[in-house]
Short mmCIF file of N, CA and C in Angstrom, two decimals:
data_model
loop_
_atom_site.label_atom_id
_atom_site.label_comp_id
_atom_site.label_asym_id
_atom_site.label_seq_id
_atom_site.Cartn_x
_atom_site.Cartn_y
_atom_site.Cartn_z
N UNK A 1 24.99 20.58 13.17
CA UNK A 1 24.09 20.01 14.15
C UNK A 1 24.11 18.49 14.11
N UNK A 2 23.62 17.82 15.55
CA UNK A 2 23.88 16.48 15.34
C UNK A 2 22.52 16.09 14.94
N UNK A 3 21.24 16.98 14.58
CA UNK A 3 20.09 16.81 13.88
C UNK A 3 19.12 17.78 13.24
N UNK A 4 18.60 17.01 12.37
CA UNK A 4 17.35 18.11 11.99
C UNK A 4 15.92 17.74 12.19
N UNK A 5 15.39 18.85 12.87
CA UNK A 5 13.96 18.49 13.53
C UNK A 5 13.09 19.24 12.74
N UNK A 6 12.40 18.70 11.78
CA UNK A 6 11.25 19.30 10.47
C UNK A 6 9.69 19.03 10.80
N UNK A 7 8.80 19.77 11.23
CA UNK A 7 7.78 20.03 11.58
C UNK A 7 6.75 20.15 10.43
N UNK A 8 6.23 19.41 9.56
CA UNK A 8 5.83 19.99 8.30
C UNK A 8 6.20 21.01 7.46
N UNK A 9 7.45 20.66 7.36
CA UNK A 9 8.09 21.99 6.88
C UNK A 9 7.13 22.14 5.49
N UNK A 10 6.60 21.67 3.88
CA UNK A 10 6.29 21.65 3.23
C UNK A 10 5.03 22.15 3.05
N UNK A 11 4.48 21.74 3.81
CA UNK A 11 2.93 21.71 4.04
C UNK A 11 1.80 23.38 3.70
N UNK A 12 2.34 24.36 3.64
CA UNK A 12 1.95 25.55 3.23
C UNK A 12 2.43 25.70 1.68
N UNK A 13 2.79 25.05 1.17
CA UNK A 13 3.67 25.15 -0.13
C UNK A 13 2.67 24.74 -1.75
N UNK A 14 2.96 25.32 -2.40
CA UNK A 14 1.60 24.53 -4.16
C UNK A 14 2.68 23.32 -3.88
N UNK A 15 1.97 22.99 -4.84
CA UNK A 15 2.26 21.51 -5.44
C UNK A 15 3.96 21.56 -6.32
N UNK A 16 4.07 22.23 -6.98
CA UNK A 16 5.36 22.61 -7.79
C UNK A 16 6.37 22.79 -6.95
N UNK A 17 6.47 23.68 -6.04
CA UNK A 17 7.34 23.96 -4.93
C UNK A 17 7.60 22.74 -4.13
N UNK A 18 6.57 21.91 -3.85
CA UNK A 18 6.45 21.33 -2.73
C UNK A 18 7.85 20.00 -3.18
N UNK A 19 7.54 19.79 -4.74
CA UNK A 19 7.99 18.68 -5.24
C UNK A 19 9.69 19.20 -5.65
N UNK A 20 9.92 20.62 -5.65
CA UNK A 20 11.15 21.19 -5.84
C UNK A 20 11.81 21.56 -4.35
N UNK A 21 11.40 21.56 -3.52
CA UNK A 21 12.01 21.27 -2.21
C UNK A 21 11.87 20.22 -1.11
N UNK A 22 10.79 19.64 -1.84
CA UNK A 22 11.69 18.04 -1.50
C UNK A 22 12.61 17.55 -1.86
N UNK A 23 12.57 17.90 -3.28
CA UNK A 23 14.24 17.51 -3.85
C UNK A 23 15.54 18.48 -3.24
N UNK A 24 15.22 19.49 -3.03
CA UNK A 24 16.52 20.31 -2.19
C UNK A 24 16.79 19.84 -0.93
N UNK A 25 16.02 19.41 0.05
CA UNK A 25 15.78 18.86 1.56
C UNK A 25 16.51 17.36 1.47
N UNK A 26 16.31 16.93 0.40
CA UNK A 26 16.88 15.53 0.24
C UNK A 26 18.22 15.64 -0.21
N UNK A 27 18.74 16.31 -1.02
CA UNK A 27 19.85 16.41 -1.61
C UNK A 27 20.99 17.32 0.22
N UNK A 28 20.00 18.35 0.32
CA UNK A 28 20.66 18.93 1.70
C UNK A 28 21.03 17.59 2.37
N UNK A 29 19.83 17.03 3.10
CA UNK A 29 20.23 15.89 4.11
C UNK A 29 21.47 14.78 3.32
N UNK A 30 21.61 14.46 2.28
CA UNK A 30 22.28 13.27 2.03
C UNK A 30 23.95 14.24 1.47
N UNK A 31 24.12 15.31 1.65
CA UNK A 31 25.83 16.46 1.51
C UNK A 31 25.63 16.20 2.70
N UNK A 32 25.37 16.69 3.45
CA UNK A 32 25.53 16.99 5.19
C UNK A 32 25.51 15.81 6.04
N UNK A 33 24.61 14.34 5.63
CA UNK A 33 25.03 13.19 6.25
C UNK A 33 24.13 13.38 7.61
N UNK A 34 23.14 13.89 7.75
CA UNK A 34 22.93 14.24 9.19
C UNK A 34 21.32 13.70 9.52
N UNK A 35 21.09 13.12 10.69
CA UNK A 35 19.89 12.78 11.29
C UNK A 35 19.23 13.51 10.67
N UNK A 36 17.88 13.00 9.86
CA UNK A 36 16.61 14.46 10.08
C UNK A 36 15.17 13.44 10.80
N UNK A 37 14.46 13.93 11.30
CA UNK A 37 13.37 13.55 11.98
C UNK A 37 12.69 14.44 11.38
N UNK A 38 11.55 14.21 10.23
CA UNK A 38 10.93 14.57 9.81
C UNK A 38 9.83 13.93 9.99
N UNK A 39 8.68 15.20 10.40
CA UNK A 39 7.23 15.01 10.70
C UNK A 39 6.14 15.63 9.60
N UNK A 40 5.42 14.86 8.12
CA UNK A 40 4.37 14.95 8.01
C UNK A 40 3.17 14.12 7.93
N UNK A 41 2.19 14.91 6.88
CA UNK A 41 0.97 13.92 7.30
C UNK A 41 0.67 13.44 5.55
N UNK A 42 1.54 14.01 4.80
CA UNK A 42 1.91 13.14 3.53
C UNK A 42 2.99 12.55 3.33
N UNK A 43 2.14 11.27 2.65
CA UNK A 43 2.76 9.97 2.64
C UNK A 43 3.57 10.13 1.62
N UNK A 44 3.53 10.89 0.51
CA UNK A 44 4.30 10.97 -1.01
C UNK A 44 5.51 11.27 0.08
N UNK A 45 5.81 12.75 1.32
CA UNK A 45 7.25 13.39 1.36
C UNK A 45 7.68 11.88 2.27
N UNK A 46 6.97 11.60 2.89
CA UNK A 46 7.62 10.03 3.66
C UNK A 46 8.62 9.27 3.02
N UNK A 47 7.07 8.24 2.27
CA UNK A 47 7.84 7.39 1.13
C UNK A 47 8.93 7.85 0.62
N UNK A 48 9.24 9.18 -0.14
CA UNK A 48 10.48 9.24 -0.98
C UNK A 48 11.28 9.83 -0.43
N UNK A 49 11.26 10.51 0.84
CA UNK A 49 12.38 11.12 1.56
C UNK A 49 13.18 10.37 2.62
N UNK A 50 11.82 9.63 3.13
CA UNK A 50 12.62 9.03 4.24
C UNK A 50 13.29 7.63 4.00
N UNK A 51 14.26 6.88 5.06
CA UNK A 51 15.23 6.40 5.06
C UNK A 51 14.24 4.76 5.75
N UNK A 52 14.08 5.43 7.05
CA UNK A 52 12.69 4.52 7.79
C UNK A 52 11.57 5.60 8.00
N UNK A 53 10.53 4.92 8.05
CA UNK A 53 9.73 5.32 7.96
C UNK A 53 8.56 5.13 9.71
N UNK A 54 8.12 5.74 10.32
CA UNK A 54 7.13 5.67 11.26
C UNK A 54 5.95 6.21 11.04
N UNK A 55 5.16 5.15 10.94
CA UNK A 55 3.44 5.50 10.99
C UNK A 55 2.73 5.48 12.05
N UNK A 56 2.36 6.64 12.59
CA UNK A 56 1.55 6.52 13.86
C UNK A 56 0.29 6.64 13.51
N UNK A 57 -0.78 6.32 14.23
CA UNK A 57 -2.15 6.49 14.12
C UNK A 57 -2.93 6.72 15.64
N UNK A 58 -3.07 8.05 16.07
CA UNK A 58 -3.83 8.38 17.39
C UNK A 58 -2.51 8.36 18.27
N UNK A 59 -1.78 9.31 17.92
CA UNK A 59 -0.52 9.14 18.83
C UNK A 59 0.34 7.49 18.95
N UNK A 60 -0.21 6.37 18.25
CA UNK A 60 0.30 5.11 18.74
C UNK A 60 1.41 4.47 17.78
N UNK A 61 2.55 4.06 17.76
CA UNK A 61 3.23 3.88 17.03
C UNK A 61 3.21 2.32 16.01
N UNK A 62 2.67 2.52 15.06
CA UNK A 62 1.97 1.41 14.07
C UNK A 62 2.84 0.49 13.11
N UNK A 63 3.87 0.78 13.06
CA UNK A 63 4.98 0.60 12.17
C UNK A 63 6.42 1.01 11.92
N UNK A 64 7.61 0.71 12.35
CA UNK A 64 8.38 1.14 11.65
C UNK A 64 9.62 0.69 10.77
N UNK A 65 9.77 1.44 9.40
CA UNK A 65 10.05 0.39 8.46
C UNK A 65 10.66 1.04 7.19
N UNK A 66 11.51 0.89 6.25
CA UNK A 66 11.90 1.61 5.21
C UNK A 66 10.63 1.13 4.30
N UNK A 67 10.82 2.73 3.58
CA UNK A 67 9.46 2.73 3.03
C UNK A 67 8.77 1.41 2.29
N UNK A 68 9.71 0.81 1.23
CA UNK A 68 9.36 -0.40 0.49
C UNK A 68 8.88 -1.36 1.36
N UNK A 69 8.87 -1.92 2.26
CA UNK A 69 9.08 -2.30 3.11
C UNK A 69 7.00 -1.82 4.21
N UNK A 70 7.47 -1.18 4.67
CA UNK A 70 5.92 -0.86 4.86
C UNK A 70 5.04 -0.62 3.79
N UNK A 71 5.05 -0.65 2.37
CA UNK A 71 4.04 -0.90 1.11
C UNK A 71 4.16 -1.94 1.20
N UNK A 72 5.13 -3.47 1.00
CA UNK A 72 5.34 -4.52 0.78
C UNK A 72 4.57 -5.56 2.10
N UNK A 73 4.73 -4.99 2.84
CA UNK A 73 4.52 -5.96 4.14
C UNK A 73 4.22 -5.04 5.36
N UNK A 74 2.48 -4.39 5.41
CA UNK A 74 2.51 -3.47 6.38
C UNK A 74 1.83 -4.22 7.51
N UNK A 75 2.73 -4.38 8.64
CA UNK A 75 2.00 -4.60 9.48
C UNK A 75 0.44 -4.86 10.27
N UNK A 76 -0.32 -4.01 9.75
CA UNK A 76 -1.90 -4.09 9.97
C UNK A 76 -2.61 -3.63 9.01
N UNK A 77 -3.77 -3.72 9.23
CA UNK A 77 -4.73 -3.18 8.44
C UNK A 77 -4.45 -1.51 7.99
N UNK A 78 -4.44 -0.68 8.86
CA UNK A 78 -4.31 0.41 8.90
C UNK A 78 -3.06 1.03 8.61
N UNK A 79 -1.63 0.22 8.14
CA UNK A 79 -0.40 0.96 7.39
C UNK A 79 -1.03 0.27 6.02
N UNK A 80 -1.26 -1.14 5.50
CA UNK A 80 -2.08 -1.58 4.47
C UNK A 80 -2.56 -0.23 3.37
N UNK A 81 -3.82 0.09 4.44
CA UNK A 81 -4.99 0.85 3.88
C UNK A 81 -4.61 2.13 3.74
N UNK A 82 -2.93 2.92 4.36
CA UNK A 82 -2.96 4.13 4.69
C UNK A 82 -1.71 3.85 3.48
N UNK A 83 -0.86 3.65 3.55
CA UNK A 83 0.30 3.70 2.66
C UNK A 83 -0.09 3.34 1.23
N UNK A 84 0.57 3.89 0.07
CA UNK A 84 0.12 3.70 -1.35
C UNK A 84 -0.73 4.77 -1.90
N UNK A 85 -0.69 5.19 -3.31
CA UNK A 85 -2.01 6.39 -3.50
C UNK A 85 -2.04 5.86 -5.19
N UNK A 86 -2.99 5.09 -5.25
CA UNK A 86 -4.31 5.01 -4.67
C UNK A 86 -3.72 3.95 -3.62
N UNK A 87 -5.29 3.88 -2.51
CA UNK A 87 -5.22 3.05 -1.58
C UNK A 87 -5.07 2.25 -1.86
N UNK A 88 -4.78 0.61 -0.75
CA UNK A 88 -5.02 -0.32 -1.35
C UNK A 88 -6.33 -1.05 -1.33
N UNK A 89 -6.79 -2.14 -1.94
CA UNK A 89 -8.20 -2.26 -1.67
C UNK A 89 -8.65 -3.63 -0.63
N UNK A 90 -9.28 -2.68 0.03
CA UNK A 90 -9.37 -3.78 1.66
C UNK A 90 -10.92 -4.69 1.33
N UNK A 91 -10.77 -5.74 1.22
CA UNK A 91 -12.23 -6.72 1.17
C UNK A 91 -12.21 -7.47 2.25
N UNK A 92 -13.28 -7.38 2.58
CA UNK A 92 -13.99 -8.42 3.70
C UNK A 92 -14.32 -10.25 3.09
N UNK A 93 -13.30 -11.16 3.33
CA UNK A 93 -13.13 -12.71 2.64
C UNK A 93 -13.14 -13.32 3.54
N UNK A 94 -13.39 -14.55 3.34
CA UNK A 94 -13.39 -15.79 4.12
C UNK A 94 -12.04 -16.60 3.86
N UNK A 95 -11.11 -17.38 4.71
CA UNK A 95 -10.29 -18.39 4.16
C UNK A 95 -10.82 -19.27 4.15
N UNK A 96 -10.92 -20.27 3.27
CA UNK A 96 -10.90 -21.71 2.67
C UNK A 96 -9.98 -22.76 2.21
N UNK A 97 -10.33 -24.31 2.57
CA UNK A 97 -9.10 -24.47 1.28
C UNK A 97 -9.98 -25.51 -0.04
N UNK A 98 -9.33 -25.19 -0.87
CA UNK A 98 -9.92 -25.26 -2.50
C UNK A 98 -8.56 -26.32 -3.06
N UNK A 99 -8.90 -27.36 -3.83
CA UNK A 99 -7.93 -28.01 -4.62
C UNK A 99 -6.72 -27.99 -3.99
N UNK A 100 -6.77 -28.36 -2.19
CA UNK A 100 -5.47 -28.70 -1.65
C UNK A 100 -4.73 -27.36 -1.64
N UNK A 101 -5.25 -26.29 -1.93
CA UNK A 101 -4.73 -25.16 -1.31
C UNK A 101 -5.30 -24.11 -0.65
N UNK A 102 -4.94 -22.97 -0.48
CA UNK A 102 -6.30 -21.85 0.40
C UNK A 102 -6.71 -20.90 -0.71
N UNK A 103 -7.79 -20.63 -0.73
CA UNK A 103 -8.43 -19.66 -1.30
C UNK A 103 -9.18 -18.80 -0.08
N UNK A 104 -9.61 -17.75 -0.66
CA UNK A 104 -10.59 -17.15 -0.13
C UNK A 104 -11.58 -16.77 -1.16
N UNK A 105 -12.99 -16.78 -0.02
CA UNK A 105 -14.26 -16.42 -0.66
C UNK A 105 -14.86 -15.05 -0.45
N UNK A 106 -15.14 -14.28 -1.68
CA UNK A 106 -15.75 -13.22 -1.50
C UNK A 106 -16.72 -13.28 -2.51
N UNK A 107 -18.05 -13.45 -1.63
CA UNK A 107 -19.06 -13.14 -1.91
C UNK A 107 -19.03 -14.73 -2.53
N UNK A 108 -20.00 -14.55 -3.85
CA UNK A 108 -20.11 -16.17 -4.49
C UNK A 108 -18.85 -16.49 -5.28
N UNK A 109 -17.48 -15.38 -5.23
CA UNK A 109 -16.74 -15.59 -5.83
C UNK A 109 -15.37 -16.17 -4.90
N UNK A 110 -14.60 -17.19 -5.74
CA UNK A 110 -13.54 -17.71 -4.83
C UNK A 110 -11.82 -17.34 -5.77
N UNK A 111 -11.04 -17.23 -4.94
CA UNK A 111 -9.53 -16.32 -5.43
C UNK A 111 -8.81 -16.93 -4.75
N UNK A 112 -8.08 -17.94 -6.04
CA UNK A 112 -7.19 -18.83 -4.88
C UNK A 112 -5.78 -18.41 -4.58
N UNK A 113 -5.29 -17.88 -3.70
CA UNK A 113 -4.47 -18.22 -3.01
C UNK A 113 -2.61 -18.97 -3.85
N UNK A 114 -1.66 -18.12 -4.94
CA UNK A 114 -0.75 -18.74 -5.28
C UNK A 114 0.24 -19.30 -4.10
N UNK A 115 1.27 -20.39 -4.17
CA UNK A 115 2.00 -20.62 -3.29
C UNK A 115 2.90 -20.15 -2.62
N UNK A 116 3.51 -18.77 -3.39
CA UNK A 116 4.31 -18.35 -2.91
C UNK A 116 3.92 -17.31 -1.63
N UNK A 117 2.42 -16.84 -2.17
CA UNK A 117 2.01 -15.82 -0.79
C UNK A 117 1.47 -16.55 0.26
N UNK A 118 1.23 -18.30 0.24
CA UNK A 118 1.27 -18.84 1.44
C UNK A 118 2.39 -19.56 2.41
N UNK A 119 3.34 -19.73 1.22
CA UNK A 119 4.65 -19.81 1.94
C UNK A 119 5.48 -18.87 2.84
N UNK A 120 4.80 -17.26 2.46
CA UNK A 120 5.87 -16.61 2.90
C UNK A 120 4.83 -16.13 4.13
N UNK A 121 3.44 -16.24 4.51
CA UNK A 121 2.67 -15.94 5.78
C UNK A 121 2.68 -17.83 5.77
N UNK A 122 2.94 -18.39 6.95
CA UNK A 122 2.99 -20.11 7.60
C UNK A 122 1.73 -19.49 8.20
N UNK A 123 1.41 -18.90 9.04
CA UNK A 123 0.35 -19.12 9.85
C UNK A 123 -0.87 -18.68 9.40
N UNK A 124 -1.08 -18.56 8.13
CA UNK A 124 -2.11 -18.34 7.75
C UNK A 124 -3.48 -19.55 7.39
N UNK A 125 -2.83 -21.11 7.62
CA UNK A 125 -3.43 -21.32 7.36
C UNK A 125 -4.61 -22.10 8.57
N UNK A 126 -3.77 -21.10 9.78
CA UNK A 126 -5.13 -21.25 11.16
C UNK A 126 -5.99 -19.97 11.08
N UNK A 127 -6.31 -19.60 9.83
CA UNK A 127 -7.47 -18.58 9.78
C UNK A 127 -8.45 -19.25 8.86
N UNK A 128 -8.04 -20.66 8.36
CA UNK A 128 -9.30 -21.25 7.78
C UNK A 128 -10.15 -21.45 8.06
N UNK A 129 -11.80 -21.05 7.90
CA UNK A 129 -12.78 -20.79 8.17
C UNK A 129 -13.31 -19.83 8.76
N UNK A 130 -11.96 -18.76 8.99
CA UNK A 130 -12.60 -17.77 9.55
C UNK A 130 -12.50 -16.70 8.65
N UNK A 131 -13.15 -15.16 8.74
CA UNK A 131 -13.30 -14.08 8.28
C UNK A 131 -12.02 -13.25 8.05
N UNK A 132 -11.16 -12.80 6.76
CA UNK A 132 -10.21 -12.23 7.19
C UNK A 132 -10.09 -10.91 6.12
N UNK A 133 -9.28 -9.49 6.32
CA UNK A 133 -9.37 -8.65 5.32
C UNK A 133 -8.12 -9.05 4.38
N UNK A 134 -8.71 -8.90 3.32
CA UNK A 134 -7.47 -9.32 2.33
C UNK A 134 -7.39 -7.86 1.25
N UNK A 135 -5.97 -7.81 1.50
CA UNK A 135 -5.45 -6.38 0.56
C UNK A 135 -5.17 -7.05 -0.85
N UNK A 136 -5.53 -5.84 -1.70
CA UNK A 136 -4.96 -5.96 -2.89
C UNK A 136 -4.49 -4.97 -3.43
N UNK A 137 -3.37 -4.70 -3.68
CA UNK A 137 -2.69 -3.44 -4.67
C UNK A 137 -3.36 -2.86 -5.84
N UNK A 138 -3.37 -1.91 -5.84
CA UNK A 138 -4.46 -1.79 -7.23
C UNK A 138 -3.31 -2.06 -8.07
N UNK A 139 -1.83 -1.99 -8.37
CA UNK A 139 -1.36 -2.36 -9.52
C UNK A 139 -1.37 -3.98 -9.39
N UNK A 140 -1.76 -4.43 -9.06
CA UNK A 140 -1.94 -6.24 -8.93
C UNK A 140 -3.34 -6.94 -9.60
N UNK A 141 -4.12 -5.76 -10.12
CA UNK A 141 -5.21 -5.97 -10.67
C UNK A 141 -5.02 -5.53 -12.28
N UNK A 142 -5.35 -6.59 -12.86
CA UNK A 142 -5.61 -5.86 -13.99
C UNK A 142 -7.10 -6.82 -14.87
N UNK A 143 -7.28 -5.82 -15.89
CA UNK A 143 -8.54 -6.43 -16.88
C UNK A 143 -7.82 -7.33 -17.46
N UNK A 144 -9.41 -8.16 -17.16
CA UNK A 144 -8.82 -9.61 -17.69
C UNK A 144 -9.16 -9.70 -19.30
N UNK A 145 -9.84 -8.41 -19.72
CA UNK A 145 -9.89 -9.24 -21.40
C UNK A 145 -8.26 -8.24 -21.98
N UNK A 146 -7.64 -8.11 -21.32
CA UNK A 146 -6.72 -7.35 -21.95
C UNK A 146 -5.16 -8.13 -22.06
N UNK A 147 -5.38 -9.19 -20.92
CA UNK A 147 -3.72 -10.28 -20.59
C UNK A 147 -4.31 -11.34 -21.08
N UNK A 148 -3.62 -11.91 -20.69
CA UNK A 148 -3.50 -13.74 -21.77
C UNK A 148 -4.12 -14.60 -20.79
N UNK A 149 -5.26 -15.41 -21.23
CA UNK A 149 -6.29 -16.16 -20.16
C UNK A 149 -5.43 -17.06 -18.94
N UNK A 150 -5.72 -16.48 -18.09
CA UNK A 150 -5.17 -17.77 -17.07
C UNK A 150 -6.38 -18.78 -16.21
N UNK A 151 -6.17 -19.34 -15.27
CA UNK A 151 -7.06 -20.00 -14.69
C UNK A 151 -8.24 -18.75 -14.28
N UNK A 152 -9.68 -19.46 -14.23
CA UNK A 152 -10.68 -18.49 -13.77
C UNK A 152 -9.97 -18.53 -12.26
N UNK A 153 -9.84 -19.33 -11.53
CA UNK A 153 -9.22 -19.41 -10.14
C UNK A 153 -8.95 -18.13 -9.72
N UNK A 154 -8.14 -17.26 -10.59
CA UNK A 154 -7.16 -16.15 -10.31
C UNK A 154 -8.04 -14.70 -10.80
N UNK A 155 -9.21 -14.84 -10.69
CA UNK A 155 -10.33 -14.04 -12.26
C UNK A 155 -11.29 -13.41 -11.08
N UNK A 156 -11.75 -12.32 -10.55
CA UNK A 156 -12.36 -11.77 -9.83
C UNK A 156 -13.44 -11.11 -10.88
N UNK A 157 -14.82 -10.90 -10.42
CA UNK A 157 -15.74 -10.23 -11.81
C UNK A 157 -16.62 -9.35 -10.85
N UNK A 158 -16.21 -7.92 -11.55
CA UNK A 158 -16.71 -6.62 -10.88
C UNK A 158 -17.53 -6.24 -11.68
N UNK A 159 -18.61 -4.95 -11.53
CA UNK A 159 -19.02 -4.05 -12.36
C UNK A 159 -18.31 -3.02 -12.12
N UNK A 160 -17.85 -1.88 -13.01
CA UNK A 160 -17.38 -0.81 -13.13
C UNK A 160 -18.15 -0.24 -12.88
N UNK A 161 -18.11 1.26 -11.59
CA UNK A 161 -19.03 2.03 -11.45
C UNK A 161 -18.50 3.26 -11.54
N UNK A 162 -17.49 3.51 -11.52
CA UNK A 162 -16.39 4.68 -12.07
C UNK A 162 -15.37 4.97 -12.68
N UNK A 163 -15.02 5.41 -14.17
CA UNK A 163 -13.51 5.43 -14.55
C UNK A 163 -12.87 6.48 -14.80
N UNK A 164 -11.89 6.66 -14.30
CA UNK A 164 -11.11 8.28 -14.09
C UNK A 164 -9.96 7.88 -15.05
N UNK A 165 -9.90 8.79 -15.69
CA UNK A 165 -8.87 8.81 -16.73
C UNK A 165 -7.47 9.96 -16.48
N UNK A 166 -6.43 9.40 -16.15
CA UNK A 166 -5.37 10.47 -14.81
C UNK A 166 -4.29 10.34 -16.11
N UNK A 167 -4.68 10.52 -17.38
CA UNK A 167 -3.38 10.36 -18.20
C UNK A 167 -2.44 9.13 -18.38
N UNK A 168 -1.68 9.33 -17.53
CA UNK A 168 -0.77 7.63 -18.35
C UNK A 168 -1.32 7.01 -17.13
N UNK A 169 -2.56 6.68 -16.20
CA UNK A 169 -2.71 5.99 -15.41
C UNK A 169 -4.62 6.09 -15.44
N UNK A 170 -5.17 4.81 -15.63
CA UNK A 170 -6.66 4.83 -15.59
C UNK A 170 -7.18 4.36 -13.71
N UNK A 171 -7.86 4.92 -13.42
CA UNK A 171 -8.23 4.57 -12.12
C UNK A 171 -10.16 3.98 -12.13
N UNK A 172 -10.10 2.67 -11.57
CA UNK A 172 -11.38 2.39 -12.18
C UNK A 172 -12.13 1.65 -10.62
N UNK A 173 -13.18 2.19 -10.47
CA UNK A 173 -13.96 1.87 -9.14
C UNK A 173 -15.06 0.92 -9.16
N UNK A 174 -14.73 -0.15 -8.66
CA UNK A 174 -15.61 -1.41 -8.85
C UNK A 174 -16.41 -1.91 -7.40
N UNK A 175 -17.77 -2.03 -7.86
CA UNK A 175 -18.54 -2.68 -6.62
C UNK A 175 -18.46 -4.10 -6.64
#
């Protein structure tokens, strides 16, 4: 065939299966060399199966992009907030600029802004003074009494209100 058209194929499947024929579906498509247009509504068979990736939201087409690529640099709010597991974490900030560079303010706290993530968005810095959502990866966070002190600049201060312990991965929920 000059394609394969996959409809959630997975999606009725446990968890064990699901992850042992994704690996068969992938190994099939890449012997055979052949188009597949695959349609689900998990992001795990996306990310690791697909080649590019399309995120729709309400029928509308939101993105399209090899997977790294839409985690790295998603278009809107909503590939941002939808791609990654765990999510990523969306805050409501202000831009500013602080010591000749931009920061943003959340809440009484300010997070400045390194050079390289304002070099690589130029137009970011006509959102100064205004309201903007700023993502953060949860692997881009870490406890600060645990790394080697850097500037408070870079130092965000939460309370912990939940910690899930997932084995080789801690998941921790901060207000």
């Amino acid at each position: 065939p000059a394609a394969f058209l996959m409809d959630e194929p997975l999606s009725n499947l446990d968890a064990k299966l699901r992850v042992q024929m994704r690996a068969e579906i992938s190994k099939l498509q890449r012997d055979i060399g052949v188009t597949t247009i695959y349609v689900t509504h998990d992001q795990v068979e996306a990310m690791t199966m697909g080649d590019r990736v399309a995120v729709m939201r309400r029928g509308e087409l939101q993105q399209v992009a090899p997977p790294q690529e839409l985690y790295d640099r998603p278009e809107n709010i909503f590939v941002g907030g939808f791609i990654g597991s765990p999510a990523m974490n969306l805050l409501e900030a202000t831009l500013e600029r602080q010591d000749g560079g931009l920061a943003v303010a959340l809440g009484n706290q300010r997070l400045r802004l390194d050079d390289e993530s304002v070099g690589a968005r130029p137009g970011l810095g006509d959102y100064e003074g205004r309201k903007v959502v700023l993502g953060i990866r949860p692997e881009d966070l870490e406890d600060a009494s645990l790394v080697d002190a850097g500037p408070d600049r870079r130092r965000l201060s939460a309370t912990v209100d939940i910690r899930e312990d997932m084995g080789s991965e801690v998941f921790v929920h901060f207000g």
